[in-house]
Amino acid sequence: MSTPLPLLDQKVAVVTGAARGIGFATAQSFAQAGARVVLMGRSLDALEQACARIRAAHDAAQVEAIACDVAAPHSVRDAFQAVFRTHKKLHALVANAGVLDDALIGMVTPKQIENTFGANTFGTLYCAQYASRLIARAGGGAIINVSSIIGRTGNVGQAVYSGSKAAVIGITQSLAKELAPQAIRVNAIAPGFIDTDMARSIGPDKFAERLASIKMGRIGTPEEVANVALFLASDMASYVTGQVIGVDGGMLI
């Protein structure tokens, strides 16, 4: 019996916000599945450290780092031009980069709105614009946008964040229709409460409150989100597009 190939054998994938958390777990999962993974984020030093960690865990990992601020159109353009120069094509994009900056509506500043939508929403569009061209060159592939349970249900003090992530869902469903003729599948993941630096930054009382709202009784792991991204990027999801998959352990908000 022949040994099956890894799920993403020699496919080229870009993961944004890949230095830590969900992005890092996704990059590591893709590399383990045989992909050539380009890690993108604002700090090249942090990305290089992430690449080193992945190589240390997986000897055969093919990973590289490219600095990119997804909120800046010229930075996104330059980053994907670098991908083109090296690889000429792309098979998967995981648009994970994002920020969280909570505030009650009366305290929200224009700068908070600009920064949050810049990273979470505009960045999703900028990356999809360039990635879709490269994926089309490869004959098709997948775009996976990371939204949030907050983008589906809303939450007190998170009108800006919720709006930015709800927009990601609308972007995903529109692009799924637009890009399907080019064999590009576009789906979104809506994580719940996941054990990342972002989740740990909210303070112990709110952390306990969020944990109590999860029916499975525990916080999720970045790897559990990465597993869904791996499925969506692989041929196992060859007929799945325009979907929003919650990874939230039965969380109620």
GROMACS .gro file of N, CA, C and O in nm, residues 131-192:
model
  248
  131ALA      N    1  -0.404   3.795  -0.369
  131ALA     CA    2  -0.395   3.649  -0.360
  131ALA      C    3  -0.479   3.581  -0.468
  131ALA      O    4  -0.437   3.480  -0.525
  132SER      N    5  -0.596   3.635  -0.497
  132SER     CA    6  -0.684   3.571  -0.594
  132SER      C    7  -0.619   3.564  -0.732
  132SER      O    8  -0.639   3.467  -0.807
  133ARG      N    9  -0.538   3.665  -0.767
  133ARG     CA   10  -0.469   3.662  -0.896
  133ARG      C   11  -0.368   3.547  -0.901
  133ARG      O   12  -0.357   3.477  -1.003
  134LEU      N   13  -0.294   3.530  -0.792
  134LEU     CA   14  -0.194   3.424  -0.789
  134LEU      C   15  -0.259   3.285  -0.781
  134LEU      O   16  -0.208   3.189  -0.838
  135ILE      N   17  -0.370   3.276  -0.708
  135ILE     CA   18  -0.439   3.147  -0.698
  135ILE      C   19  -0.498   3.108  -0.833
  135ILE      O   20  -0.498   2.991  -0.872
  136ALA      N   21  -0.548   3.206  -0.906
  136ALA     CA   22  -0.600   3.178  -1.040
  136ALA      C   23  -0.490   3.123  -1.130
  136ALA      O   24  -0.514   3.033  -1.212
  137ARG      N   25  -0.367   3.175  -1.115
  137ARG     CA   26  -0.253   3.124  -1.193
  137ARG      C   27  -0.226   2.978  -1.163
  137ARG      O   28  -0.174   2.904  -1.249
  138ALA      N   29  -0.258   2.935  -1.042
  138ALA     CA   30  -0.235   2.796  -1.002
  138ALA      C   31  -0.348   2.704  -1.046
  138ALA      O   32  -0.341   2.583  -1.024
  139GLY      N   33  -0.450   2.761  -1.105
  139GLY     CA   34  -0.564   2.680  -1.149
  139GLY      C   35  -0.672   2.664  -1.045
  139GLY      O   36  -0.765   2.584  -1.062
  140GLY      N   37  -0.661   2.740  -0.936
  140GLY     CA   38  -0.762   2.733  -0.830
  140GLY      C   39  -0.701   2.708  -0.694
  140GLY      O   40  -0.580   2.682  -0.683
  141GLY      N   41  -0.782   2.720  -0.592
  141GLY     CA   42  -0.734   2.702  -0.455
  141GLY      C   43  -0.834   2.759  -0.356
  141GLY      O   44  -0.955   2.758  -0.382
  142ALA      N   45  -0.783   2.810  -0.245
  142ALA     CA   46  -0.872   2.849  -0.136
  142ALA      C   47  -0.827   2.978  -0.069
  142ALA      O   48  -0.708   3.002  -0.050
  143ILE      N   49  -0.926   3.058  -0.034
  143ILE     CA   50  -0.906   3.173   0.054
  143ILE      C   51  -0.985   3.147   0.180
  143ILE      O   52  -1.105   3.115   0.174
  144ILE      N   53  -0.919   3.157   0.293
  144ILE     CA   54  -0.985   3.137   0.423
  144ILE      C   55  -0.970   3.265   0.503
  144ILE      O   56  -0.859   3.307   0.535
  145ASN      N   57  -1.081   3.329   0.532
  145ASN     CA   58  -1.081   3.453   0.609
  145ASN      C   59  -1.119   3.424   0.753
  145ASN      O   60  -1.215   3.351   0.779
  146VAL      N   61  -1.044   3.479   0.846
  146VAL     CA   62  -1.074   3.457   0.987
  146VAL      C   63  -1.161   3.572   1.037
  146VAL      O   64  -1.117   3.686   1.047
  147SER      N   65  -1.286   3.539   1.067
  147SER     CA   66  -1.381   3.634   1.124
  147SER      C   67  -1.382   3.612   1.275
  147SER      O   68  -1.278   3.595   1.337
  148SER      N   69  -1.500   3.609   1.336
  148SER     CA   70  -1.512   3.589   1.481
  148SER      C   71  -1.656   3.562   1.515
  148SER      O   72  -1.749   3.607   1.444
  149ILE      N   73  -1.678   3.492   1.626
  149ILE     CA   74  -1.815   3.475   1.675
  149ILE      C   75  -1.878   3.611   1.703
  149ILE      O   76  -1.999   3.629   1.688
  150ILE      N   77  -1.797   3.710   1.739
  150ILE     CA   78  -1.848   3.844   1.766
  150ILE      C   79  -1.903   3.907   1.638
  150ILE      O   80  -1.996   3.987   1.641
  151GLY      N   81  -1.847   3.871   1.525
  151GLY     CA   82  -1.897   3.921   1.398
  151GLY      C   83  -2.031   3.863   1.359
  151GLY      O   84  -2.100   3.915   1.271
  152ARG      N   85  -2.072   3.755   1.425
  152ARG     CA   86  -2.201   3.691   1.397
  152ARG      C   87  -2.307   3.730   1.498
  152ARG      O   88  -2.425   3.740   1.465
  153THR      N   89  -2.266   3.753   1.624
  153THR     CA   90  -2.365   3.775   1.730
  153THR      C   91  -2.355   3.911   1.795
  153THR      O   92  -2.448   3.953   1.864
  154GLY      N   93  -2.243   3.983   1.777
  154GLY     CA   94  -2.223   4.110   1.845
  154GLY      C   95  -2.194   4.092   1.993
  154GLY      O   96  -2.209   3.983   2.048
  155ASN      N   97  -2.152   4.200   2.059
  155ASN     CA   98  -2.125   4.194   2.203
  155ASN      C   99  -2.111   4.335   2.257
  155ASN      O  100  -2.070   4.427   2.186
  156VAL      N  101  -2.145   4.352   2.383
  156VAL     CA  102  -2.135   4.482   2.448
  156VAL      C  103  -1.990   4.533   2.443
  156VAL      O  104  -1.896   4.458   2.474
  157GLY      N  105  -1.972   4.657   2.405
  157GLY     CA  106  -1.840   4.716   2.402
  157GLY      C  107  -1.755   4.676   2.283
  157GLY      O  108  -1.638   4.711   2.277
  158GLN      N  109  -1.815   4.605   2.188
  158GLN     CA  110  -1.739   4.558   2.073
  158GLN      C  111  -1.806   4.592   1.941
  158GLN      O  112  -1.795   4.519   1.843
  159ALA      N  113  -1.872   4.705   1.936
  159ALA     CA  114  -1.941   4.745   1.812
  159ALA      C  115  -1.843   4.759   1.697
  159ALA      O  116  -1.871   4.718   1.583
  160VAL      N  117  -1.726   4.817   1.724
  160VAL     CA  118  -1.628   4.838   1.617
  160VAL      C  119  -1.569   4.705   1.572
  160VAL      O  120  -1.566   4.673   1.452
  161TYR      N  121  -1.525   4.625   1.667
  161TYR     CA  122  -1.468   4.494   1.634
  161TYR      C  123  -1.572   4.406   1.566
  161TYR      O  124  -1.544   4.343   1.464
  162SER      N  125  -1.692   4.403   1.621
  162SER     CA  126  -1.799   4.322   1.563
  162SER      C  127  -1.829   4.365   1.421
  162SER      O  128  -1.843   4.281   1.331
  163GLY      N  129  -1.836   4.495   1.398
  163GLY     CA  130  -1.862   4.544   1.263
  163GLY      C  131  -1.753   4.505   1.166
  163GLY      O  132  -1.781   4.464   1.052
  164SER      N  133  -1.629   4.513   1.211
  164SER     CA  134  -1.517   4.478   1.123
  164SER      C  135  -1.518   4.330   1.088
  164SER      O  136  -1.484   4.292   0.975
  165LYS      N  137  -1.557   4.247   1.183
  165LYS     CA  138  -1.557   4.103   1.158
  165LYS      C  139  -1.684   4.058   1.086
  165LYS      O  140  -1.683   3.959   1.011
  166ALA      N  141  -1.796   4.128   1.108
  166ALA     CA  142  -1.917   4.099   1.030
  166ALA      C  143  -1.893   4.131   0.883
  166ALA      O  144  -1.940   4.059   0.794
  167ALA      N  145  -1.819   4.238   0.858
  167ALA     CA  146  -1.785   4.273   0.720
  167ALA      C  147  -1.704   4.163   0.653
  167ALA      O  148  -1.720   4.136   0.533
  168VAL      N  149  -1.618   4.096   0.730
  168VAL     CA  150  -1.539   3.985   0.674
  168VAL      C  151  -1.631   3.875   0.623
  168VAL      O  152  -1.604   3.813   0.519
  169ILE      N  153  -1.741   3.851   0.693
  169ILE     CA  154  -1.836   3.748   0.648
  169ILE      C  155  -1.901   3.789   0.517
  169ILE      O  156  -1.913   3.709   0.423
  170GLY      N  157  -1.942   3.915   0.506
  170GLY     CA  158  -2.000   3.963   0.382
  170GLY      C  159  -1.901   3.957   0.267
  170GLY      O  160  -1.936   3.920   0.153
  171ILE      N  161  -1.777   3.994   0.295
  171ILE     CA  162  -1.670   3.986   0.194
  171ILE      C  163  -1.652   3.842   0.147
  171ILE      O  164  -1.642   3.813   0.028
  172THR      N  165  -1.650   3.751   0.244
  172THR     CA  166  -1.631   3.609   0.212
  172THR      C  167  -1.741   3.557   0.122
  172THR      O  168  -1.714   3.490   0.020
  173GLN      N  169  -1.864   3.586   0.155
  173GLN     CA  170  -1.976   3.532   0.078
  173GLN      C  171  -1.984   3.594  -0.061
  173GLN      O  172  -2.022   3.527  -0.158
  174SER      N  173  -1.946   3.720  -0.072
  174SER     CA  174  -1.944   3.784  -0.204
  174SER      C  175  -1.831   3.728  -0.291
  174SER      O  176  -1.851   3.697  -0.409
  175LEU      N  177  -1.711   3.714  -0.232
  175LEU     CA  178  -1.598   3.661  -0.308
  175LEU      C  179  -1.620   3.516  -0.348
  175LEU      O  180  -1.573   3.473  -0.453
  176ALA      N  181  -1.690   3.441  -0.265
  176ALA     CA  182  -1.719   3.301  -0.299
  176ALA      C  183  -1.796   3.294  -0.430
  176ALA      O  184  -1.769   3.209  -0.516
  177LYS      N  185  -1.891   3.384  -0.449
  177LYS     CA  186  -1.969   3.387  -0.572
  177LYS      C  187  -1.886   3.439  -0.689
  177LYS      O  188  -1.894   3.388  -0.801
  178GLU      N  189  -1.808   3.542  -0.663
  178GLU     CA  190  -1.730   3.605  -0.770
  178GLU      C  191  -1.617   3.515  -0.821
  178GLU      O  192  -1.589   3.513  -0.942
  179LEU      N  193  -1.552   3.444  -0.730
  179LEU     CA  194  -1.431   3.369  -0.767
  179LEU      C  195  -1.455   3.222  -0.796
  179LEU      O  196  -1.363   3.154  -0.844
  180ALA      N  197  -1.574   3.172  -0.772
  180ALA     CA  198  -1.603   3.030  -0.799
  180ALA      C  199  -1.574   2.990  -0.943
  180ALA      O  200  -1.521   2.880  -0.967
  181PRO      N  201  -1.604   3.073  -1.043
  181PRO     CA  202  -1.573   3.034  -1.180
  181PRO      C  203  -1.424   3.013  -1.206
  181PRO      O  204  -1.386   2.947  -1.304
  182GLN      N  205  -1.339   3.071  -1.120
  182GLN     CA  206  -1.194   3.051  -1.132
  182GLN      C  207  -1.145   2.938  -1.043
  182GLN      O  208  -1.025   2.924  -1.020
  183ALA      N  209  -1.238   2.858  -0.992
  183ALA     CA  210  -1.207   2.744  -0.904
  183ALA      C  211  -1.140   2.789  -0.774
  183ALA      O  212  -1.059   2.716  -0.716
  184ILE      N  213  -1.176   2.908  -0.728
  184ILE     CA  214  -1.125   2.959  -0.600
  184ILE      C  215  -1.238   2.953  -0.498
  184ILE      O  216  -1.341   3.018  -0.515
  185ARG      N  217  -1.216   2.873  -0.396
  185ARG     CA  218  -1.314   2.860  -0.289
  185ARG      C  219  -1.283   2.963  -0.180
  185ARG      O  220  -1.167   2.981  -0.144
  186VAL      N  221  -1.387   3.029  -0.130
  186VAL     CA  222  -1.368   3.132  -0.027
  186VAL      C  223  -1.460   3.101   0.091
  186VAL      O  224  -1.583   3.097   0.075
  187ASN      N  225  -1.401   3.078   0.206
  187ASN     CA  226  -1.477   3.046   0.326
  187ASN      C  227  -1.424   3.127   0.444
  187ASN      O  228  -1.315   3.184   0.437
  188ALA      N  229  -1.501   3.130   0.550
  188ALA     CA  230  -1.459   3.202   0.671
  188ALA      C  231  -1.466   3.109   0.791
  188ALA      O  232  -1.547   3.016   0.796
  189ILE      N  233  -1.380   3.136   0.886
  189ILE     CA  234  -1.383   3.069   1.017
  189ILE      C  235  -1.421   3.175   1.119
  189ILE      O  236  -1.370   3.286   1.116
  190ALA      N  237  -1.512   3.139   1.209
  190ALA     CA  238  -1.554   3.231   1.314
  190ALA      C  239  -1.517   3.172   1.450
  190ALA      O  240  -1.598   3.103   1.513
  191PRO      N  241  -1.394   3.196   1.495
  191PRO     CA  242  -1.353   3.142   1.625
  191PRO      C  243  -1.431   3.205   1.739
  191PRO      O  244  -1.475   3.321   1.732
  192GLY      N  245  -1.444   3.128   1.848
  192GLY     CA  246  -1.500   3.180   1.971
  192GLY      C  247  -1.388   3.227   2.062
  192GLY      O  248  -1.302   3.305   2.021
   0.00000   0.00000   0.00000
